[in-house]
Amino acid sequence: MARIGIVGFMHESNTFASTPTTRKHFEEAHLDFGEDLVPTWKEAHHELGGFLAGCEKESLEAVPILAGWATPTGPLTKECYEEILCEILKGLDQAGPLNGLLLALHGAMVAEGFDSADGETVSRIREHLGASFPIVMTLDMHGNVSVPMVECPDATIIYRTYPHIDQRERGLEAAALIAKMVRGECHPRQAMVKPPLLVHIVQQYSEAGPMKRVMDKVREIASSPGILSASFAPGFIYADVPDMGASAVVVANGDLELAKRYSRELADFAFSLREELNADLPSPEEAVREAAQIPGPVSLMDCGDNVGG
């Protein structure tokens, strides 16, 4: 039975927030090691739960390494980031022989010294495990996808919903894909195109409007011959980093040119909707004036709080 490592290290970092994220923030939320992560995550509506359930479904032995998650705050301190990453690498060494890795990152983690902390994480894991070791990675739809996040894993799979409701489904997809890889049934090749596009957070709702059209296009491409997976990440505008913005990622079976063609098609389609993906919101003062004219209770929300996840 093939043995698949399970790792999660997730944080949505708001670079405008003044509170740095420390190890204590992870410990207060979730920082689970080895088998201790199974009771917390196995039934969770989360990609880690999908990893575990998917491995069982595919007759793979899941080998839990580490699961770390903290509430969105400011960037991680260098000490926090390096400590947890070192524990991941140490856990991989102590896990015994592995045949593959399922890796859950967020995509918008920023750490002191690393604008793309997730890119740094998967780069170091790839270097640690070797060039031919199978790695399938999942990302949040709000990931600011950097080049290493596509070049280092064999396949990158991103949520398709906002508010996020498909995390477990994406974890199951990742487990099914790595099962095919270790059985020699597929050979993922992936490509990314980043259109010059910042998608307003209030236009990222995936069940209606322009983002639904983008996600319909994602599903159309994903079902095309030769394609293993397709994703679109609108990005996270509250992480002010060089890779901030939208990304189209397509995974093909052994055909890099096909992946490039479809990722360009997806990126161009999203860019064609750029006017619809923008939004003009009232200022706080205007919002208060408007609210005062409305009878009954009124909720005032700062969209920067990102209440949909």
PDB file of N, CA and C in Angstrom, residues 40-78:
ATOM      1  N   THR A  40      -9.138  15.678  14.844  1.00  0.00           N
ATOM      2  CA  THR A  40      -9.589  17.041  14.560  1.00  0.00           C
ATOM      3  C   THR A  40     -10.057  17.204  13.126  1.00  0.00           C
ATOM      4  N   TRP A  41      -9.357  16.595  12.193  1.00  0.00           N
ATOM      5  CA  TRP A  41      -9.547  16.921  10.787  1.00  0.00           C
ATOM      6  C   TRP A  41     -10.253  15.854   9.951  1.00  0.00           C
ATOM      7  N   LYS A  42     -10.346  14.613  10.421  1.00  0.00           N
ATOM      8  CA  LYS A  42     -10.847  13.543   9.555  1.00  0.00           C
ATOM      9  C   LYS A  42     -12.248  13.811   9.031  1.00  0.00           C
ATOM     10  N   GLU A  43     -13.134  14.293   9.881  1.00  0.00           N
ATOM     11  CA  GLU A  43     -14.516  14.536   9.458  1.00  0.00           C
ATOM     12  C   GLU A  43     -14.762  15.999   9.112  1.00  0.00           C
ATOM     13  N   ALA A  44     -13.723  16.808   9.133  1.00  0.00           N
ATOM     14  CA  ALA A  44     -13.886  18.244   8.912  1.00  0.00           C
ATOM     15  C   ALA A  44     -14.214  18.549   7.459  1.00  0.00           C
ATOM     16  N   HIS A  45     -14.995  19.601   7.271  1.00  0.00           N
ATOM     17  CA  HIS A  45     -15.280  20.069   5.911  1.00  0.00           C
ATOM     18  C   HIS A  45     -14.100  20.939   5.473  1.00  0.00           C
ATOM     19  N   HIS A  46     -13.014  20.277   5.192  1.00  0.00           N
ATOM     20  CA  HIS A  46     -11.725  20.936   4.963  1.00  0.00           C
ATOM     21  C   HIS A  46     -10.918  20.044   4.040  1.00  0.00           C
ATOM     22  N   GLU A  47      -9.954  20.619   3.332  1.00  0.00           N
ATOM     23  CA  GLU A  47      -9.164  19.787   2.430  1.00  0.00           C
ATOM     24  C   GLU A  47      -8.385  18.711   3.168  1.00  0.00           C
ATOM     25  N   LEU A  48      -7.980  18.972   4.414  1.00  0.00           N
ATOM     26  CA  LEU A  48      -7.296  17.926   5.179  1.00  0.00           C
ATOM     27  C   LEU A  48      -8.224  16.736   5.413  1.00  0.00           C
ATOM     28  N   GLY A  49      -9.491  17.014   5.713  1.00  0.00           N
ATOM     29  CA  GLY A  49     -10.459  15.931   5.828  1.00  0.00           C
ATOM     30  C   GLY A  49     -10.632  15.199   4.513  1.00  0.00           C
ATOM     31  N   GLY A  50     -10.615  15.958   3.411  1.00  0.00           N
ATOM     32  CA  GLY A  50     -10.683  15.339   2.093  1.00  0.00           C
ATOM     33  C   GLY A  50      -9.469  14.484   1.789  1.00  0.00           C
ATOM     34  N   PHE A  51      -8.288  14.955   2.209  1.00  0.00           N
ATOM     35  CA  PHE A  51      -7.073  14.147   2.037  1.00  0.00           C
ATOM     36  C   PHE A  51      -7.227  12.792   2.724  1.00  0.00           C
ATOM     37  N   LEU A  52      -7.633  12.840   4.005  1.00  0.00           N
ATOM     38  CA  LEU A  52      -7.718  11.612   4.799  1.00  0.00           C
ATOM     39  C   LEU A  52      -8.781  10.668   4.242  1.00  0.00           C
ATOM     40  N   ALA A  53      -9.956  11.213   3.934  1.00  0.00           N
ATOM     41  CA  ALA A  53     -11.026  10.375   3.382  1.00  0.00           C
ATOM     42  C   ALA A  53     -10.660   9.859   1.996  1.00  0.00           C
ATOM     43  N   GLY A  54     -10.007  10.702   1.208  1.00  0.00           N
ATOM     44  CA  GLY A  54      -9.623  10.303  -0.135  1.00  0.00           C
ATOM     45  C   GLY A  54      -8.584   9.204  -0.142  1.00  0.00           C
ATOM     46  N   CYS A  55      -7.631   9.280   0.783  1.00  0.00           N
ATOM     47  CA  CYS A  55      -6.633   8.212   0.877  1.00  0.00           C
ATOM     48  C   CYS A  55      -7.297   6.885   1.221  1.00  0.00           C
ATOM     49  N   GLU A  56      -8.238   6.929   2.154  1.00  0.00           N
ATOM     50  CA  GLU A  56      -8.955   5.701   2.521  1.00  0.00           C
ATOM     51  C   GLU A  56      -9.722   5.150   1.322  1.00  0.00           C
ATOM     52  N   LYS A  57     -10.387   6.026   0.593  1.00  0.00           N
ATOM     53  CA  LYS A  57     -11.159   5.602  -0.575  1.00  0.00           C
ATOM     54  C   LYS A  57     -10.267   4.989  -1.653  1.00  0.00           C
ATOM     55  N   GLU A  58      -9.058   5.535  -1.808  1.00  0.00           N
ATOM     56  CA  GLU A  58      -8.143   5.084  -2.863  1.00  0.00           C
ATOM     57  C   GLU A  58      -7.199   3.979  -2.396  1.00  0.00           C
ATOM     58  N   SER A  59      -7.433   3.444  -1.202  1.00  0.00           N
ATOM     59  CA  SER A  59      -6.584   2.382  -0.627  1.00  0.00           C
ATOM     60  C   SER A  59      -5.132   2.827  -0.501  1.00  0.00           C
ATOM     61  N   LEU A  60      -4.952   4.066  -0.044  1.00  0.00           N
ATOM     62  CA  LEU A  60      -3.639   4.610   0.267  1.00  0.00           C
ATOM     63  C   LEU A  60      -3.524   4.742   1.780  1.00  0.00           C
ATOM     64  N   GLU A  61      -2.323   4.580   2.298  1.00  0.00           N
ATOM     65  CA  GLU A  61      -2.102   4.794   3.725  1.00  0.00           C
ATOM     66  C   GLU A  61      -1.769   6.261   3.962  1.00  0.00           C
ATOM     67  N   ALA A  62      -2.665   6.967   4.655  1.00  0.00           N
ATOM     68  CA  ALA A  62      -2.407   8.362   5.001  1.00  0.00           C
ATOM     69  C   ALA A  62      -1.439   8.417   6.175  1.00  0.00           C
ATOM     70  N   VAL A  63      -0.395   9.220   6.037  1.00  0.00           N
ATOM     71  CA  VAL A  63       0.620   9.369   7.083  1.00  0.00           C
ATOM     72  C   VAL A  63       0.591  10.826   7.548  1.00  0.00           C
ATOM     73  N   PRO A  64      -0.152  11.133   8.622  1.00  0.00           N
ATOM     74  CA  PRO A  64      -0.268  12.519   9.076  1.00  0.00           C
ATOM     75  C   PRO A  64       1.071  13.046   9.598  1.00  0.00           C
ATOM     76  N   ILE A  65       1.434  14.235   9.155  1.00  0.00           N
ATOM     77  CA  ILE A  65       2.696  14.860   9.564  1.00  0.00           C
ATOM     78  C   ILE A  65       2.428  16.058  10.471  1.00  0.00           C
ATOM     79  N   LEU A  66       1.717  17.063   9.956  1.00  0.00           N
ATOM     80  CA  LEU A  66       1.453  18.287  10.721  1.00  0.00           C
ATOM     81  C   LEU A  66       0.287  19.022  10.092  1.00  0.00           C
ATOM     82  N   ALA A  67      -0.532  19.635  10.936  1.00  0.00           N
ATOM     83  CA  ALA A  67      -1.602  20.519  10.474  1.00  0.00           C
ATOM     84  C   ALA A  67      -1.561  21.793  11.304  1.00  0.00           C
ATOM     85  N   GLY A  68      -1.264  22.907  10.653  1.00  0.00           N
ATOM     86  CA  GLY A  68      -1.210  24.195  11.333  1.00  0.00           C
ATOM     87  C   GLY A  68      -2.119  25.200  10.653  1.00  0.00           C
ATOM     88  N   TRP A  69      -2.942  25.876  11.440  1.00  0.00           N
ATOM     89  CA  TRP A  69      -3.846  26.900  10.919  1.00  0.00           C
ATOM     90  C   TRP A  69      -4.021  27.965  11.985  1.00  0.00           C
ATOM     91  N   ALA A  70      -4.011  29.222  11.575  1.00  0.00           N
ATOM     92  CA  ALA A  70      -4.241  30.324  12.508  1.00  0.00           C
ATOM     93  C   ALA A  70      -5.209  31.318  11.888  1.00  0.00           C
ATOM     94  N   THR A  71      -5.965  32.004  12.749  1.00  0.00           N
ATOM     95  CA  THR A  71      -6.902  33.028  12.303  1.00  0.00           C
ATOM     96  C   THR A  71      -6.161  34.122  11.538  1.00  0.00           C
ATOM     97  N   PRO A  72      -6.732  34.627  10.441  1.00  0.00           N
ATOM     98  CA  PRO A  72      -6.064  35.693   9.692  1.00  0.00           C
ATOM     99  C   PRO A  72      -5.702  36.887  10.567  1.00  0.00           C
ATOM    100  N   THR A  73      -4.441  37.240  10.502  1.00  0.00           N
ATOM    101  CA  THR A  73      -3.900  38.421  11.183  1.00  0.00           C
ATOM    102  C   THR A  73      -2.797  38.971  10.290  1.00  0.00           C
ATOM    103  N   GLY A  74      -1.794  39.601  10.897  1.00  0.00           N
ATOM    104  CA  GLY A  74      -0.692  40.131  10.111  1.00  0.00           C
ATOM    105  C   GLY A  74       0.268  39.036   9.682  1.00  0.00           C
ATOM    106  N   PRO A  75       1.322  39.405   8.956  1.00  0.00           N
ATOM    107  CA  PRO A  75       2.316  38.421   8.515  1.00  0.00           C
ATOM    108  C   PRO A  75       2.936  37.657   9.676  1.00  0.00           C
ATOM    109  N   LEU A  76       3.376  36.437   9.396  1.00  0.00           N
ATOM    110  CA  LEU A  76       4.041  35.612  10.402  1.00  0.00           C
ATOM    111  C   LEU A  76       5.408  36.201  10.736  1.00  0.00           C
ATOM    112  N   THR A  77       5.790  36.087  11.997  1.00  0.00           N
ATOM    113  CA  THR A  77       7.168  36.415  12.341  1.00  0.00           C
ATOM    114  C   THR A  77       8.086  35.379  11.699  1.00  0.00           C
ATOM    115  N   LYS A  78       9.313  35.773  11.451  1.00  0.00           N
ATOM    116  CA  LYS A  78      10.265  34.839  10.847  1.00  0.00           C
ATOM    117  C   LYS A  78      10.456  33.623  11.745  1.00  0.00           C
TER     118      LYS A  78
END
